mmCIF file of C-alpha atoms in Angstrom:
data_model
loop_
_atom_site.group_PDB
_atom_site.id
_atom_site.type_symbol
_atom_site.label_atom_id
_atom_site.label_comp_id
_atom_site.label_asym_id
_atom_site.label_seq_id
_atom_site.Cartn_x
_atom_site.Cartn_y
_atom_site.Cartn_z
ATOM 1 C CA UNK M 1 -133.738 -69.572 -101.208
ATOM 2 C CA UNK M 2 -131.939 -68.825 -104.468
ATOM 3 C CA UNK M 3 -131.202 -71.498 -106.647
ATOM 4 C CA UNK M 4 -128.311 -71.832 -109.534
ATOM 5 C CA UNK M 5 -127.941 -69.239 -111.319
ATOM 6 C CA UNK M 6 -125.910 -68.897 -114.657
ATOM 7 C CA UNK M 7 -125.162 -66.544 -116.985
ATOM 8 C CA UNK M 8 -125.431 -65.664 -119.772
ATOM 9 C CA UNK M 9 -128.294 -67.250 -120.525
ATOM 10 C CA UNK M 10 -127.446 -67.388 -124.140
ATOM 11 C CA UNK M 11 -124.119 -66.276 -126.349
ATOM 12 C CA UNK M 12 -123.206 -66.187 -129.860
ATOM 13 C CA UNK M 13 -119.410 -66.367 -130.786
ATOM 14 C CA UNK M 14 -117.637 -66.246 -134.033
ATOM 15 C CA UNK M 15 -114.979 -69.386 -134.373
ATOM 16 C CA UNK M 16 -112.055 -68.721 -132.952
ATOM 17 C CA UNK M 17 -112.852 -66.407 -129.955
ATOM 18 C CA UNK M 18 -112.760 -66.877 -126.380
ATOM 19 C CA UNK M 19 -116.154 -67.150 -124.030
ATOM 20 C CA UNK M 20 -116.552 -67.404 -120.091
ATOM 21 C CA UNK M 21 -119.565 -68.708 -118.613
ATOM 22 C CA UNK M 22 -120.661 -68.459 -114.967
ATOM 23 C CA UNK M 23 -122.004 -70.120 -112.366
ATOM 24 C CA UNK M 24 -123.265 -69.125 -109.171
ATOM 25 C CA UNK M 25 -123.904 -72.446 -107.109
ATOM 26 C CA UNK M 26 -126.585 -72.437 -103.731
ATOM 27 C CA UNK M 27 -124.493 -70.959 -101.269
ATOM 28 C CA UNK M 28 -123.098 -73.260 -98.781
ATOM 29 C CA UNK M 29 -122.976 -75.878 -101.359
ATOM 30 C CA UNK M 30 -119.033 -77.407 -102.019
ATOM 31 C CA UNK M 31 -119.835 -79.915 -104.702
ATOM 32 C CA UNK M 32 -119.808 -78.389 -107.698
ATOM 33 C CA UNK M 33 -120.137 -79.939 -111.361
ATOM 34 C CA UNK M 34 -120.139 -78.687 -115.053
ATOM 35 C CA UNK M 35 -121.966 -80.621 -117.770
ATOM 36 C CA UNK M 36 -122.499 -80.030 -121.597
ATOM 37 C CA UNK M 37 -125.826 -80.958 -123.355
ATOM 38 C CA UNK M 38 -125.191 -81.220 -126.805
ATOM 39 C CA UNK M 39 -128.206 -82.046 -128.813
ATOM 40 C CA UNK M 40 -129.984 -85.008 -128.823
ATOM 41 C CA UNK M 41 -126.833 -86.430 -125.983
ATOM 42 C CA UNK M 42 -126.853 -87.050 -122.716
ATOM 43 C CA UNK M 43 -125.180 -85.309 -120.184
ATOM 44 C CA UNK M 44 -121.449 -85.171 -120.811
ATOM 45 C CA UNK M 45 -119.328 -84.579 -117.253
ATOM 46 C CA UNK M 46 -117.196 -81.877 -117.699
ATOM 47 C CA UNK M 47 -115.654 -81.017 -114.255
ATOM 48 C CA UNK M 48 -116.257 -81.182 -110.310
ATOM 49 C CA UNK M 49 -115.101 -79.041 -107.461
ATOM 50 C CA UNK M 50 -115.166 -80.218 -103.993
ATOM 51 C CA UNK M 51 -114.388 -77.634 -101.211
ATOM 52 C CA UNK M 52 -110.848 -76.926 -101.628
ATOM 53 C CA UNK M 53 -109.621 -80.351 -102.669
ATOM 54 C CA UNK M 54 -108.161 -80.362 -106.263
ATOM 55 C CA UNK M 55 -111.031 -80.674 -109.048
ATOM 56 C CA UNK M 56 -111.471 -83.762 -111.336
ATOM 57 C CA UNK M 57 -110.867 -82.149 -114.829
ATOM 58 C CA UNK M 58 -111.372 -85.564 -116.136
ATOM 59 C CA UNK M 59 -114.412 -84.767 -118.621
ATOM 60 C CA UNK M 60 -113.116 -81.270 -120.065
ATOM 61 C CA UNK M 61 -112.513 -82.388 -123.851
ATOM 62 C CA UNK M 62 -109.209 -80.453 -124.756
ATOM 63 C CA UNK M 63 -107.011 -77.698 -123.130
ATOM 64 C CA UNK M 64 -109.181 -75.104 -124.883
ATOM 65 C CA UNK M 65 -111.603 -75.972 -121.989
ATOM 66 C CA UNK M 66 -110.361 -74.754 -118.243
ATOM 67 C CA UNK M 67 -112.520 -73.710 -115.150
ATOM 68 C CA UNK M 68 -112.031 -72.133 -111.801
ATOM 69 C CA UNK M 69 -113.809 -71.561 -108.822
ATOM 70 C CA UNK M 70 -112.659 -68.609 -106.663
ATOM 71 C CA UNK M 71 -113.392 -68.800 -102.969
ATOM 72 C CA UNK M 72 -115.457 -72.176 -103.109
ATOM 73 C CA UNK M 73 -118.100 -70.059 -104.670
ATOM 74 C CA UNK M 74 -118.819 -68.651 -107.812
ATOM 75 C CA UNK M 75 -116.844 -70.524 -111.115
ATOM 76 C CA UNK M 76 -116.608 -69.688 -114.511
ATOM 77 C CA UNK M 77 -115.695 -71.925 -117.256
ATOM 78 C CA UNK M 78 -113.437 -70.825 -120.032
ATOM 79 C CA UNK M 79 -113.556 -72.081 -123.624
ATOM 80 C CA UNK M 80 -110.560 -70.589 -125.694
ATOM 81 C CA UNK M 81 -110.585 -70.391 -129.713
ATOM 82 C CA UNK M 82 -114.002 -71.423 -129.899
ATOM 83 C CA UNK M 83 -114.915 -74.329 -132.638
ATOM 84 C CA UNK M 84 -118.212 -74.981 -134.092
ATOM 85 C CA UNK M 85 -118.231 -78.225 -132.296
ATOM 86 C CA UNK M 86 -118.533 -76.290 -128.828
ATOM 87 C CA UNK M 87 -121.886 -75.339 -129.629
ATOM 88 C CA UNK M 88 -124.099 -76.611 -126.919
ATOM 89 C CA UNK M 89 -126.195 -76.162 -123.737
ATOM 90 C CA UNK M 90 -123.344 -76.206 -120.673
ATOM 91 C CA UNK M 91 -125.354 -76.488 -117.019
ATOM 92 C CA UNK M 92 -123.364 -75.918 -114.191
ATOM 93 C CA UNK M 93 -124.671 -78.048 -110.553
ATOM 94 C CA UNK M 94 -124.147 -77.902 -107.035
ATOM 95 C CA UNK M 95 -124.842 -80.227 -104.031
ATOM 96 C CA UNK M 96 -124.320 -79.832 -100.364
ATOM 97 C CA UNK M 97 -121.851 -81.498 -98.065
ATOM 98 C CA UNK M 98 -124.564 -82.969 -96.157
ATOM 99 C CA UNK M 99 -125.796 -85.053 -99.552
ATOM 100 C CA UNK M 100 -122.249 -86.090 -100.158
ATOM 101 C CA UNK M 101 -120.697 -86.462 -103.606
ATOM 102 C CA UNK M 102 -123.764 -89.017 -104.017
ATOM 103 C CA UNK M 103 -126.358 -86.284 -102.966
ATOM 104 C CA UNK M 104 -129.087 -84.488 -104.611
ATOM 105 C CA UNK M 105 -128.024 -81.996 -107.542
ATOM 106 C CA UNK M 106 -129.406 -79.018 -108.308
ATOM 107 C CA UNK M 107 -128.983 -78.046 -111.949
ATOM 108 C CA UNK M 108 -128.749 -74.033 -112.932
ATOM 109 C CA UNK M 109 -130.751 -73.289 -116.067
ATOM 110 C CA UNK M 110 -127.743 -73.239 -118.493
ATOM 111 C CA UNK M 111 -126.294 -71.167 -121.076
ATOM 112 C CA UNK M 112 -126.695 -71.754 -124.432
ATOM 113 C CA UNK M 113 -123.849 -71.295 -126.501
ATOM 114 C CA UNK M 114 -123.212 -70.985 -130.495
ATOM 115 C CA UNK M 115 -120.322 -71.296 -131.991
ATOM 116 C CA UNK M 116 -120.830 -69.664 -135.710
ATOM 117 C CA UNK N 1 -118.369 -98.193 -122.451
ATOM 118 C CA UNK N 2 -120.339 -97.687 -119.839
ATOM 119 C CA UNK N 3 -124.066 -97.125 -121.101
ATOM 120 C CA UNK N 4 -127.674 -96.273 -120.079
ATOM 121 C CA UNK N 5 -129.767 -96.796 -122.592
ATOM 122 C CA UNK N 6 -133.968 -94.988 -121.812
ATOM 123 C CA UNK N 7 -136.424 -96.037 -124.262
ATOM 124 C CA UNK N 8 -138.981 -94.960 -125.799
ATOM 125 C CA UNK N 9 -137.100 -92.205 -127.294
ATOM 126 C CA UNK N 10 -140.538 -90.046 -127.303
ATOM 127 C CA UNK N 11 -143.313 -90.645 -126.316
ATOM 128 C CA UNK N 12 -146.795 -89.162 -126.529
ATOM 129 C CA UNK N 13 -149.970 -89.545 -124.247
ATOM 130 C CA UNK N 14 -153.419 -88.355 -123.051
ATOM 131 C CA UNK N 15 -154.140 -86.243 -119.864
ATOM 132 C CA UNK N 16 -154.936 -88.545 -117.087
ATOM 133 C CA UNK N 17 -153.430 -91.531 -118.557
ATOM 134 C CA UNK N 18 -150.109 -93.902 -116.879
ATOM 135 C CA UNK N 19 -147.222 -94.416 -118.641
ATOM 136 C CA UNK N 20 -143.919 -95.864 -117.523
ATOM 137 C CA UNK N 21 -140.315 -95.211 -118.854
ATOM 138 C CA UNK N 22 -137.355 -97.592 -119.333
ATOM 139 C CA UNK N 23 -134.114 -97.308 -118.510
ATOM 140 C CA UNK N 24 -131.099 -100.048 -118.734
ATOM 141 C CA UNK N 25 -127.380 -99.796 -117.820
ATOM 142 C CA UNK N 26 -124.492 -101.449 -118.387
ATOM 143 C CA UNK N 27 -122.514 -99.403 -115.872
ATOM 144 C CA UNK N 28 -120.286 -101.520 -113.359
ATOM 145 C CA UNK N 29 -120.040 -101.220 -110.441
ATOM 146 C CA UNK N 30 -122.751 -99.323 -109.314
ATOM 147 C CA UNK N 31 -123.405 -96.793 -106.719
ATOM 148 C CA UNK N 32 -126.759 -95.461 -107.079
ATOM 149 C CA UNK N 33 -129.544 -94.847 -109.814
ATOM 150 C CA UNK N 34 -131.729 -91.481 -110.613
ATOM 151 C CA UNK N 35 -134.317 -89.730 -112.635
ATOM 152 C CA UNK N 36 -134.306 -86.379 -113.195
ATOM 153 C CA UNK N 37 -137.545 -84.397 -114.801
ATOM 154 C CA UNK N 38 -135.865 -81.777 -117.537
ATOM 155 C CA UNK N 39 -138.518 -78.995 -118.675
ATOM 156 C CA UNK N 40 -137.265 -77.777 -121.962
ATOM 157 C CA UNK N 41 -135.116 -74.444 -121.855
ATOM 158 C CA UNK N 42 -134.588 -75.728 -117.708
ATOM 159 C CA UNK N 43 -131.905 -77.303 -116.137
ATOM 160 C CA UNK N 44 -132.421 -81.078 -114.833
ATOM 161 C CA UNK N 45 -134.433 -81.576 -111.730
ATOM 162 C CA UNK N 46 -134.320 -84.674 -109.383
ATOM 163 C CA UNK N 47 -137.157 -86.825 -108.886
ATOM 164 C CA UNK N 48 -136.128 -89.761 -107.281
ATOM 165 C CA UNK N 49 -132.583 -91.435 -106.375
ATOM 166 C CA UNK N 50 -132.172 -95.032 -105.213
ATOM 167 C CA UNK N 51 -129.129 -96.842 -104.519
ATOM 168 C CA UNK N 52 -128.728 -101.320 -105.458
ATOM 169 C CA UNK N 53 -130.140 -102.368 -102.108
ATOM 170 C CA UNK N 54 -133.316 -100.088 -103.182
ATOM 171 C CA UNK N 55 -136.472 -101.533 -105.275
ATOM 172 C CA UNK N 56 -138.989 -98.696 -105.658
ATOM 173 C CA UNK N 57 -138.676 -95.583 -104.713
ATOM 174 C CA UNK N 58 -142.455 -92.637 -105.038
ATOM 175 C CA UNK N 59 -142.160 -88.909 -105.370
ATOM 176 C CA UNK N 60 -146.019 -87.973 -105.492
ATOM 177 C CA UNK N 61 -147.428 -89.499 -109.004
ATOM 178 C CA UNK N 62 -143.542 -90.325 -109.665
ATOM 179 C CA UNK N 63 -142.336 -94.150 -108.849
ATOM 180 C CA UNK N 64 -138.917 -95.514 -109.705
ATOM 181 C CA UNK N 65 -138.603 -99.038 -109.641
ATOM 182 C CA UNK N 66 -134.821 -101.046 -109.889
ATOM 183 C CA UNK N 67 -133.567 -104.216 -110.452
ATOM 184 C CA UNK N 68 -129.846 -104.449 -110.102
ATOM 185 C CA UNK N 69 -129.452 -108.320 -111.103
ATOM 186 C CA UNK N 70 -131.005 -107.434 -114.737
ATOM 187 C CA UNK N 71 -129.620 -103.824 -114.757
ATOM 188 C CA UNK N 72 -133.670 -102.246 -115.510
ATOM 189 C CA UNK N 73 -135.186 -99.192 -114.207
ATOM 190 C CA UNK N 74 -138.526 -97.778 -115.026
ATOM 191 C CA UNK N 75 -140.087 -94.446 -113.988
ATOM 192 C CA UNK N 76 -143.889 -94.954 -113.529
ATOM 193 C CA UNK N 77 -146.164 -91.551 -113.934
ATOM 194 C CA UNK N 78 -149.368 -91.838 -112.820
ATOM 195 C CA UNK N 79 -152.657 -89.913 -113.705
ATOM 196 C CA UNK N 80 -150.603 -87.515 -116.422
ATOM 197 C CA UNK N 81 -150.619 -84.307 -115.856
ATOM 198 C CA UNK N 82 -150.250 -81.574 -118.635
ATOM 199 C CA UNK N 83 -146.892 -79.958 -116.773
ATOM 200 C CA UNK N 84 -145.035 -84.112 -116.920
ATOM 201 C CA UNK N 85 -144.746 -82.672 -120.832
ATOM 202 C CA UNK N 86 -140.293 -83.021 -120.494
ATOM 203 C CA UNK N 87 -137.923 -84.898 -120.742
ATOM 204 C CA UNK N 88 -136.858 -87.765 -118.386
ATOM 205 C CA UNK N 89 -133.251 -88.396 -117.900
ATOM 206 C CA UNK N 90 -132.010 -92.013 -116.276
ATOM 207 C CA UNK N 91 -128.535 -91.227 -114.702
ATOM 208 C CA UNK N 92 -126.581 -94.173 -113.365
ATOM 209 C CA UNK N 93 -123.583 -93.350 -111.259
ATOM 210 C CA UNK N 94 -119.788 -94.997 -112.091
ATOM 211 C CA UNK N 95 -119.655 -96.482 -108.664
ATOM 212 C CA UNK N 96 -115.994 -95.546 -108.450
ATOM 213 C CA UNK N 97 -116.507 -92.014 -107.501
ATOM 214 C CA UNK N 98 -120.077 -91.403 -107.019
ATOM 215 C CA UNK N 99 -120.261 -87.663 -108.190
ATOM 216 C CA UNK N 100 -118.968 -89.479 -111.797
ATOM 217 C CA UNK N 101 -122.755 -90.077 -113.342
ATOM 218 C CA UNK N 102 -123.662 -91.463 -116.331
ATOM 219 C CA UNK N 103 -126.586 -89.563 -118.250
ATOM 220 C CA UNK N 104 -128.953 -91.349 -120.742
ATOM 221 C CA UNK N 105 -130.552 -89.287 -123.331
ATOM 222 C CA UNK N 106 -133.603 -89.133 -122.025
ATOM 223 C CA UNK N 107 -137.386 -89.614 -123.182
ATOM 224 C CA UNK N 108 -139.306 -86.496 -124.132
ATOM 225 C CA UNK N 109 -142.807 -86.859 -122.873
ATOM 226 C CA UNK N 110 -145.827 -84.547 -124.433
ATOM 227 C CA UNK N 111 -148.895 -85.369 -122.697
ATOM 228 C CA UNK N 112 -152.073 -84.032 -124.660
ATOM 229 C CA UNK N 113 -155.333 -82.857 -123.475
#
């Protein structure tokens, strides 16, 4: 079946503007994670969506950074007035209920994003 | 801070040849270890996950060994191939929740013909 899919694959912003990025986890998946890649670093957690329990916003770095996920499916993550610093490679993940919050991920192909 | 800390940093090896992969952690407690195989321009894939009570752990040419008393992984590859050219990510998971995960920063391997 389909995997995770994300989009865009790529986008270029000027400082200061807003950008969206999308996720589209395996369906039937309720586990659902952002991450940001920035070079040379590890994986930094962003978010996580379980079902319809509240998310752990724990890892989003300011309140420039907010995410939804509409109907336990599809979520998009919002960056507002863009910095430099945001530049980066942000994968989205899902799991299934069956792995458990300790079960296998499966990691979209990211979008790269720069921040000019 | 928690920490995982993968060494080399890069590595580079012949077709055909072994090579194995280091990871340590500081994280505490802990919940469960795993590798994941990143192809460059890809997202992370999974190649093995083990949790403390686990010692070794094979996915084909792939083996994942753990001690939990010193805190040391290692990811074994076996008769290269020229498609194990990625990077290799050791993630170690907080223990308190276990979808919290700890990435290192991975080795890139190039394997050479």
């Amino acid at each position: 079946g389909a995997g995770v899919s994300q989009s865009p694959s790529n986008k270029v912003t000027e400082k200061g503007k807003d950008v969206e990025l999308r996720c589209d986890p395996i369906s039937g998946h309720t586990a659902l994670y952002w991450y940001r890649q920035s070079l040379g670093q590890g994986l930094e957690f962003l978010i996580y969506f379980q079902g319809n329990s509240a998310p752990d916003k724990s890892g989003l770095p300011s309140d420039r950074f907010s995410a939804e996920r509409t109907g336990g499916s599809v979520s998009t993550l919002t960056i507002q007035r863009t910095q430099q610093e945001d530049s980066a490679v942000y994968l989205c993940a899902s799991s299934s209920i069956a792995g458990g919050p300790g079960g296998t991920q499966y990691f979209g192909p990211g979008t790269r994003l720069l921040v000019l | 801070k928690n920490q995982v800390e993968q060494s080399p940093q890069s590595l580079i090896i012949l077709e055909g040849k072994n090579c194995t992969l280091q990871c340590n952690y500081t994280v505490s407690p802990f919940s469960n270890l795993r590798w994941y195989k990143q192809d460059t321009g890809r997202g992370p894939v999974s190649l093995t996950i083990m949790t403390f009570s686990e010692n070794t752990k094979s996915n084909g040419r792939y083996t994942a060994t753990l001690d939990a008393d010193t805190k040391q992984s290692s990811l074994h590859i076996t008769a290269s191939q020229l498609s194990d050219s990625a990077s290799y990510i050791c993630v170690v998971s907080e223990g308190s929740g276990t979808y919290k995960y700890i990435f290192g920063t991975g080795t890139r391997l190039k394997v050479l013909a």
